[in-house]
PDB file of C-alpha atoms in Angstrom:
ATOM      1  CA  GLY Y   1      -1.287  33.499   5.574  1.00 54.00           C
ATOM      2  CA  GLU Y   2      -1.309  32.167   2.231  1.00 64.00           C
ATOM      3  CA  ASP Y   3      -2.757  28.805   1.964  1.00 87.00           C
ATOM      4  CA  VAL Y   4      -2.932  26.583  -0.885  1.00 93.00           C
ATOM      5  CA  GLU Y   5      -4.558  22.953  -0.593  1.00 94.00           C
ATOM      6  CA  GLN Y   6      -3.799  19.707  -2.772  1.00 95.00           C
ATOM      7  CA  SER Y   7      -5.610  15.928  -1.953  1.00 91.00           C
ATOM      8  CA  LEU Y   8      -2.821  14.075  -1.598  1.00 92.00           C
ATOM      9  CA  PHE Y   9      -2.866  10.459  -3.879  1.00 96.00           C
ATOM     10  CA  LEU Y  10      -4.934   9.796  -7.389  1.00 97.00           C
ATOM     11  CA  SER Y  11      -4.048   7.141  -8.984  1.00 97.00           C
ATOM     12  CA  VAL Y  12      -5.192   6.526 -12.978  1.00 97.00           C
ATOM     13  CA  ARG Y  13      -5.113   3.877 -15.392  1.00 97.00           C
ATOM     14  CA  GLU Y  14      -2.358   4.421 -18.309  1.00 97.00           C
ATOM     15  CA  GLY Y  15      -4.417   6.376 -21.178  1.00 97.00           C
ATOM     16  CA  ASP Y  16      -7.062   7.805 -19.381  1.00 97.00           C
ATOM     17  CA  SER Y  17      -7.181  11.465 -17.804  1.00 97.00           C
ATOM     18  CA  SER Y  18      -5.774  12.426 -15.031  1.00 97.00           C
ATOM     19  CA  VAL Y  19      -7.080  15.538 -13.079  1.00 97.00           C
ATOM     20  CA  ILE Y  20      -5.072  17.289  -9.599  1.00 98.00           C
ATOM     21  CA  ASN Y  21      -7.463  19.797  -7.925  1.00 97.00           C
ATOM     22  CA  CYS Y  22      -5.715  22.966  -5.461  1.00 96.00           C
ATOM     23  CA  THR Y  23      -7.243  25.360  -4.212  1.00 95.00           C
ATOM     24  CA  TYR Y  24      -5.440  28.059  -2.774  1.00 92.00           C
ATOM     25  CA  THR Y  25      -6.330  31.348  -0.838  1.00 88.00           C
ATOM     26  CA  ASP Y  26      -4.498  34.672  -0.920  1.00 80.00           C
ATOM     27  CA  SER Y  27      -7.458  36.309  -3.496  1.00 77.00           C
ATOM     28  CA  SER Y  28      -3.449  38.832  -4.501  1.00 77.00           C
ATOM     29  CA  SER Y  29      -1.966  35.278  -6.496  1.00 75.00           C
ATOM     30  CA  THR Y  30      -1.045  36.783  -9.960  1.00 79.00           C
ATOM     31  CA  TYR Y  31       0.940  33.811 -10.251  1.00 86.00           C
ATOM     32  CA  LEU Y  32      -0.260  29.484 -10.011  1.00 90.00           C
ATOM     33  CA  TYR Y  33       1.733  26.764 -11.000  1.00 92.00           C
ATOM     34  CA  TRP Y  34       2.603  23.368 -11.564  1.00 95.00           C
ATOM     35  CA  TYR Y  35       5.631  21.489 -10.326  1.00 95.00           C
ATOM     36  CA  LYS Y  36       6.510  17.821 -11.004  1.00 96.00           C
ATOM     37  CA  GLN Y  37       9.148  15.980  -8.333  1.00 95.00           C
ATOM     38  CA  GLU Y  38      10.200  12.375  -9.140  1.00 93.00           C
ATOM     39  CA  PRO Y  39      12.038  10.200  -6.617  1.00 86.00           C
ATOM     40  CA  GLY Y  40      15.399  12.190  -5.769  1.00 80.00           C
ATOM     41  CA  ALA Y  41      15.436  14.757  -8.403  1.00 84.00           C
ATOM     42  CA  GLY Y  42      14.701  18.292  -7.822  1.00 87.00           C
ATOM     43  CA  LEU Y  43      10.792  19.924  -8.616  1.00 92.00           C
ATOM     44  CA  GLN Y  44      10.687  20.709 -12.329  1.00 92.00           C
ATOM     45  CA  LEU Y  45       8.496  23.390 -12.979  1.00 90.00           C
ATOM     46  CA  LEU Y  46       5.642  21.921 -16.114  1.00 93.00           C
ATOM     47  CA  THR Y  47       3.735  25.025 -16.216  1.00 92.00           C
ATOM     48  CA  TYR Y  48       2.023  28.395 -15.038  1.00 89.00           C
ATOM     49  CA  ILE Y  49      -1.102  30.375 -15.535  1.00 90.00           C
ATOM     50  CA  PHE Y  50      -0.978  34.419 -15.035  1.00 86.00           C
ATOM     51  CA  SER Y  51      -4.672  34.964 -13.015  1.00 84.00           C
ATOM     52  CA  ASN Y  52      -6.758  36.861 -15.522  1.00 85.00           C
ATOM     53  CA  MET Y  53      -6.140  33.673 -17.412  1.00 87.00           C
ATOM     54  CA  ASP Y  54      -8.807  31.367 -17.526  1.00 91.00           C
ATOM     55  CA  MET Y  55      -7.192  28.246 -19.232  1.00 94.00           C
ATOM     56  CA  LYS Y  56      -3.891  27.477 -20.534  1.00 93.00           C
ATOM     57  CA  GLN Y  57      -3.081  24.799 -22.891  1.00 95.00           C
ATOM     58  CA  ASP Y  58       0.855  22.873 -23.074  1.00 92.00           C
ATOM     59  CA  GLN Y  59       0.402  19.510 -25.881  1.00 95.00           C
ATOM     60  CA  ARG Y  60      -0.889  17.746 -22.924  1.00 96.00           C
ATOM     61  CA  LEU Y  61      -1.416  20.058 -20.356  1.00 97.00           C
ATOM     62  CA  THR Y  62      -4.026  21.711 -19.653  1.00 97.00           C
ATOM     63  CA  VAL Y  63      -4.608  24.523 -16.450  1.00 97.00           C
ATOM     64  CA  LEU Y  64      -7.552  25.832 -15.419  1.00 97.00           C
ATOM     65  CA  LEU Y  65      -8.085  28.146 -13.789  1.00 95.00           C
ATOM     66  CA  ASN Y  66     -11.130  29.862 -11.930  1.00 93.00           C
ATOM     67  CA  LYS Y  67     -10.183  32.869  -9.650  1.00 90.00           C
ATOM     68  CA  LYS Y  68     -13.895  33.245  -8.680  1.00 90.00           C
ATOM     69  CA  ASP Y  69     -13.318  30.026  -6.471  1.00 92.00           C
ATOM     70  CA  LYS Y  70      -9.687  30.442  -6.235  1.00 92.00           C
ATOM     71  CA  HIS Y  71      -9.422  26.990  -7.626  1.00 94.00           C
ATOM     72  CA  LEU Y  72      -6.797  25.421 -10.194  1.00 95.00           C
ATOM     73  CA  SER Y  73      -6.771  22.261 -11.536  1.00 97.00           C
ATOM     74  CA  LEU Y  74      -4.101  20.579 -14.365  1.00 98.00           C
ATOM     75  CA  ARG Y  75      -5.482  17.578 -16.316  1.00 98.00           C
ATOM     76  CA  ILE Y  76      -2.405  15.526 -18.287  1.00 98.00           C
ATOM     77  CA  ALA Y  77      -4.325  13.894 -21.119  1.00 98.00           C
ATOM     78  CA  ASP Y  78      -2.961  10.009 -22.080  1.00 97.00           C
ATOM     79  CA  THR Y  79      -1.743   9.183 -18.672  1.00 98.00           C
ATOM     80  CA  GLN Y  80       1.173   7.486 -19.131  1.00 97.00           C
ATOM     81  CA  THR Y  81       3.674   5.406 -16.316  1.00 95.00           C
ATOM     82  CA  GLY Y  82       6.442   8.307 -17.490  1.00 94.00           C
ATOM     83  CA  ASP Y  83       3.985  10.560 -15.487  1.00 97.00           C
ATOM     84  CA  SER Y  84       3.939   8.405 -11.971  1.00 97.00           C
ATOM     85  CA  ALA Y  85       5.313  11.676 -10.085  1.00 97.00           C
ATOM     86  CA  ILE Y  86       4.483  14.031  -6.914  1.00 96.00           C
ATOM     87  CA  TYR Y  87       2.827  17.512  -8.479  1.00 98.00           C
ATOM     88  CA  PHE Y  88       3.007  20.307  -7.015  1.00 96.00           C
ATOM     89  CA  CYS Y  89       0.401  23.366  -7.169  1.00 95.00           C
ATOM     90  CA  ALA Y  90       2.101  26.934  -6.028  1.00 93.00           C
ATOM     91  CA  GLU Y  91       0.976  30.057  -5.491  1.00 90.00           C
ATOM     92  CA  SER Y  92       3.218  33.617  -5.832  1.00 85.00           C
ATOM     93  CA  GLY Y  93       1.397  36.529  -3.581  1.00 73.00           C
ATOM     94  CA  ASN Y  94       2.458  39.644  -3.309  1.00 51.00           C
ATOM     95  CA  ALA Y  95       5.351  39.508  -0.655  1.00 40.00           C
ATOM     96  CA  GLY Y  96       7.820  38.881  -3.953  1.00 47.00           C
ATOM     97  CA  ASN Y  97       7.790  36.130  -5.789  1.00 73.00           C
ATOM     98  CA  MET Y  98       8.556  33.597  -3.330  1.00 83.00           C
ATOM     99  CA  LEU Y  99       6.315  30.331  -4.006  1.00 88.00           C
ATOM    100  CA  THR Y 100       3.606  29.080  -1.698  1.00 90.00           C
ATOM    101  CA  PHE Y 101       3.132  25.113  -1.909  1.00 94.00           C
ATOM    102  CA  GLY Y 102       0.433  22.887  -1.422  1.00 95.00           C
ATOM    103  CA  GLY Y 103       1.237  19.136   0.088  1.00 94.00           C
ATOM    104  CA  GLY Y 104       1.506  17.791  -3.392  1.00 95.00           C
ATOM    105  CA  THR Y 105      -0.409  15.062  -4.976  1.00 97.00           C
ATOM    106  CA  ARG Y 106       0.910  11.687  -5.730  1.00 97.00           C
ATOM    107  CA  LEU Y 107       0.045  10.527  -9.332  1.00 97.00           C
ATOM    108  CA  MET Y 108       0.255   6.757  -9.620  1.00 97.00           C
ATOM    109  CA  VAL Y 109      -0.746   5.647 -13.384  1.00 97.00           C
ATOM    110  CA  LYS Y 110      -1.017   1.975 -13.500  1.00 95.00           C
ATOM    111  CA  PRO Y 111       0.092   0.265 -16.374  1.00 91.00           C
TER     112      PRO Y 111
ATOM    113  CA  ASP C   1      18.866  19.404 -16.049  1.00 81.00           C
ATOM    114  CA  SER C   2      17.733  23.402 -14.772  1.00 85.00           C
ATOM    115  CA  GLY C   3      21.054  24.173 -14.709  1.00 91.00           C
ATOM    116  CA  VAL C   4      21.048  24.822 -10.830  1.00 95.00           C
ATOM    117  CA  THR C   5      23.904  23.217  -8.747  1.00 96.00           C
ATOM    118  CA  GLN C   6      23.476  21.784  -5.643  1.00 97.00           C
ATOM    119  CA  THR C   7      26.169  20.574  -3.442  1.00 97.00           C
ATOM    120  CA  PRO C   8      26.778  18.004  -1.702  1.00 97.00           C
ATOM    121  CA  LYS C   9      23.658  16.034  -2.728  1.00 95.00           C
ATOM    122  CA  HIS C  10      23.155  13.282   0.475  1.00 96.00           C
ATOM    123  CA  LEU C  11      24.739  14.929   3.954  1.00 97.00           C
ATOM    124  CA  ILE C  12      25.175  12.747   7.028  1.00 98.00           C
ATOM    125  CA  THR C  13      25.617  14.613  10.658  1.00 98.00           C
ATOM    126  CA  ALA C  14      25.017  15.171  14.161  1.00 98.00           C
ATOM    127  CA  THR C  15      23.259  16.826  16.572  1.00 98.00           C
ATOM    128  CA  GLY C  16      24.910  20.090  17.622  1.00 98.00           C
ATOM    129  CA  GLN C  17      27.252  20.255  14.063  1.00 98.00           C
ATOM    130  CA  ARG C  18      27.426  22.943  11.447  1.00 98.00           C
ATOM    131  CA  VAL C  19      26.777  22.565   7.902  1.00 98.00           C
ATOM    132  CA  THR C  20      26.770  24.755   4.829  1.00 98.00           C
ATOM    133  CA  LEU C  21      25.267  24.526   1.157  1.00 98.00           C
ATOM    134  CA  ARG C  22      26.101  25.560  -1.709  1.00 98.00           C
ATOM    135  CA  CYS C  23      24.019  26.404  -4.650  1.00 98.00           C
ATOM    136  CA  SER C  24      25.199  27.629  -8.122  1.00 98.00           C
ATOM    137  CA  PRO C  25      22.571  28.845  -9.455  1.00 96.00           C
ATOM    138  CA  ARG C  26      21.786  29.503 -13.921  1.00 93.00           C
ATOM    139  CA  SER C  27      24.178  31.998 -15.172  1.00 92.00           C
ATOM    140  CA  GLY C  28      22.694  34.571 -15.490  1.00 86.00           C
ATOM    141  CA  ASP C  29      20.572  34.425 -12.394  1.00 90.00           C
ATOM    142  CA  LEU C  30      20.309  36.754 -10.178  1.00 89.00           C
ATOM    143  CA  SER C  31      17.843  35.660  -7.466  1.00 90.00           C
ATOM    144  CA  VAL C  32      18.499  32.460  -5.714  1.00 93.00           C
ATOM    145  CA  TYR C  33      16.001  30.819  -3.374  1.00 94.00           C
ATOM    146  CA  TRP C  34      15.867  28.292  -0.502  1.00 96.00           C
ATOM    147  CA  TYR C  35      13.763  25.624   0.703  1.00 96.00           C
ATOM    148  CA  GLN C  36      12.635  22.879   2.858  1.00 96.00           C
ATOM    149  CA  GLN C  37      11.187  19.884   1.653  1.00 95.00           C
ATOM    150  CA  SER C  38      10.192  17.724   5.277  1.00 92.00           C
ATOM    151  CA  LEU C  39       7.920  15.279   6.291  1.00 85.00           C
ATOM    152  CA  ASP C  40       5.960  17.505   8.203  1.00 84.00           C
ATOM    153  CA  GLN C  41       5.528  21.132   7.218  1.00 84.00           C
ATOM    154  CA  GLY C  42       6.118  19.972   3.234  1.00 89.00           C
ATOM    155  CA  LEU C  43       7.689  22.521   1.275  1.00 92.00           C
ATOM    156  CA  GLN C  44       8.444  25.378   2.826  1.00 93.00           C
ATOM    157  CA  PHE C  45      10.155  28.995   1.679  1.00 93.00           C
ATOM    158  CA  LEU C  46      13.690  29.927   3.469  1.00 96.00           C
ATOM    159  CA  ILE C  47      15.154  33.084   2.340  1.00 96.00           C
ATOM    160  CA  GLN C  48      15.626  34.918  -1.230  1.00 93.00           C
ATOM    161  CA  TYR C  49      18.645  36.964  -2.711  1.00 94.00           C
ATOM    162  CA  TYR C  50      18.586  39.424  -4.980  1.00 90.00           C
ATOM    163  CA  ASN C  51      22.387  39.723  -6.617  1.00 91.00           C
ATOM    164  CA  GLY C  52      23.687  39.322  -3.044  1.00 94.00           C
ATOM    165  CA  GLU C  53      21.046  40.742  -0.887  1.00 94.00           C
ATOM    166  CA  GLU C  54      18.591  39.312   1.170  1.00 94.00           C
ATOM    167  CA  ARG C  55      15.091  40.292  -0.475  1.00 90.00           C
ATOM    168  CA  ALA C  56      12.330  37.950   1.392  1.00 90.00           C
ATOM    169  CA  LYS C  57      12.529  36.295   3.977  1.00 92.00           C
ATOM    170  CA  GLY C  58      10.100  32.895   5.085  1.00 91.00           C
ATOM    171  CA  ASN C  59      10.418  30.328   7.540  1.00 84.00           C
ATOM    172  CA  ILE C  60      13.362  30.559   8.603  1.00 94.00           C
ATOM    173  CA  LEU C  61      14.628  29.782  12.060  1.00 95.00           C
ATOM    174  CA  GLU C  62      17.617  31.865  13.255  1.00 96.00           C
ATOM    175  CA  ARG C  63      20.214  29.061  13.397  1.00 97.00           C
ATOM    176  CA  PHE C  64      19.694  29.242  10.018  1.00 97.00           C
ATOM    177  CA  SER C  65      21.511  31.906   8.001  1.00 97.00           C
ATOM    178  CA  ALA C  66      22.356  32.316   4.466  1.00 97.00           C
ATOM    179  CA  GLN C  67      23.996  34.886   1.929  1.00 97.00           C
ATOM    180  CA  GLN C  68      24.796  35.135  -1.680  1.00 97.00           C
ATOM    181  CA  PHE C  69      28.069  36.375  -2.631  1.00 97.00           C
ATOM    182  CA  PRO C  70      29.779  38.128  -6.029  1.00 96.00           C
ATOM    183  CA  ASP C  71      29.790  35.529  -7.910  1.00 95.00           C
ATOM    184  CA  LEU C  72      26.078  35.106  -7.197  1.00 95.00           C
ATOM    185  CA  HIS C  73      26.488  31.409  -6.036  1.00 97.00           C
ATOM    186  CA  SER C  74      25.050  30.846  -2.723  1.00 98.00           C
ATOM    187  CA  GLU C  75      24.835  29.010   0.509  1.00 98.00           C
ATOM    188  CA  LEU C  76      22.832  27.983   3.347  1.00 98.00           C
ATOM    189  CA  ASN C  77      24.462  27.856   7.266  1.00 98.00           C
ATOM    190  CA  LEU C  78      22.563  25.627   9.126  1.00 98.00           C
ATOM    191  CA  SER C  79      24.022  25.577  12.791  1.00 98.00           C
ATOM    192  CA  SER C  80      23.381  23.894  16.225  1.00 98.00           C
ATOM    193  CA  LEU C  81      21.471  20.843  14.179  1.00 98.00           C
ATOM    194  CA  GLU C  82      18.628  18.970  15.940  1.00 97.00           C
ATOM    195  CA  LEU C  83      17.159  15.472  14.057  1.00 96.00           C
ATOM    196  CA  GLY C  84      13.970  18.353  13.231  1.00 95.00           C
ATOM    197  CA  ASP C  85      16.623  19.822  10.593  1.00 97.00           C
ATOM    198  CA  SER C  86      16.703  16.621   8.658  1.00 97.00           C
ATOM    199  CA  ALA C  87      14.784  17.489   4.893  1.00 96.00           C
ATOM    200  CA  LEU C  88      15.767  17.643   0.959  1.00 96.00           C
ATOM    201  CA  TYR C  89      16.890  21.453   1.370  1.00 97.00           C
ATOM    202  CA  PHE C  90      16.135  22.971  -2.184  1.00 96.00           C
ATOM    203  CA  CYS C  91      17.401  26.450  -3.824  1.00 96.00           C
ATOM    204  CA  ALA C  92      16.178  27.844  -7.120  1.00 93.00           C
ATOM    205  CA  SER C  93      17.082  30.230  -8.891  1.00 91.00           C
ATOM    206  CA  SER C  94      15.760  32.896 -11.565  1.00 87.00           C
ATOM    207  CA  PRO C  95      16.473  36.073 -13.558  1.00 78.00           C
ATOM    208  CA  ALA C  96      14.467  38.958 -11.766  1.00 67.00           C
ATOM    209  CA  GLY C  97      13.986  39.698  -8.202  1.00 52.00           C
ATOM    210  CA  GLN C  98       9.976  40.407  -8.798  1.00 53.00           C
ATOM    211  CA  ARG C  99       7.703  38.604 -10.703  1.00 52.00           C
ATOM    212  CA  SER C 100       9.850  36.441 -12.248  1.00 56.00           C
ATOM    213  CA  THR C 101       7.627  33.850 -13.989  1.00 64.00           C
ATOM    214  CA  GLU C 102       9.777  31.072 -13.907  1.00 77.00           C
ATOM    215  CA  ALA C 103      12.213  29.435 -10.900  1.00 85.00           C
ATOM    216  CA  PHE C 104      14.155  26.717 -11.509  1.00 89.00           C
ATOM    217  CA  PHE C 105      14.922  24.157  -9.000  1.00 92.00           C
ATOM    218  CA  GLY C 106      18.646  22.154  -8.483  1.00 94.00           C
ATOM    219  CA  GLN C 107      18.242  18.549  -7.681  1.00 94.00           C
ATOM    220  CA  GLY C 108      18.943  19.475  -3.882  1.00 95.00           C
ATOM    221  CA  THR C 109      20.735  18.166  -0.634  1.00 97.00           C
ATOM    222  CA  ARG C 110      19.374  15.719   1.249  1.00 96.00           C
ATOM    223  CA  LEU C 111      20.410  16.588   4.505  1.00 97.00           C
ATOM    224  CA  THR C 112      20.417  13.210   7.547  1.00 97.00           C
ATOM    225  CA  VAL C 113      20.682  14.450  11.604  1.00 97.00           C
ATOM    226  CA  VAL C 114      21.584  11.480  14.003  1.00 97.00           C
TER     227      VAL C 114
END
């Protein structure tokens, strides 16, 4: 079945860029998503990319997709302490639009 | 605020009991999804309903069931509860049944089975 993998933890300093990586196995993935989860909160959709795109930029967020390697990354420019959260990569394959999530990457931003 | 409302926010119950979690989707959204988030399994898709009909099924136990009502709200019923059912249960909604680009999540219901 589909599998989505992420590293567990990332620590950066305030003002630096953060890059969170994700790999997936389902070559038929149509949409790839990044969600943010803050403590005690639900999942907030940050951005998504369609599988025929290589890059998408939205303010401080840049998503890069390498479809050949099935690798997705989320770059957060000028990372702030408010960006500290768990970031989930997810894909929507061909079984309807249910989401398959990675395990989440905990981003810690140090002042 | 995503517009998806889940109640209750917290639930503590004993093993063997049955609970019902409720979800009100965003206004106009026809699709409702249920996900379970636990420490050992991560975020897993349980079930999807579209306009009252079951659309897709994931890793949902037979002890669990769901339905979507004519007013589009949904309920997830968990019965014969076990300690391992303790988790955060999320509901999400989206406008269409297929290939919607966005799913909006509620705040979740934290279930603790003791």
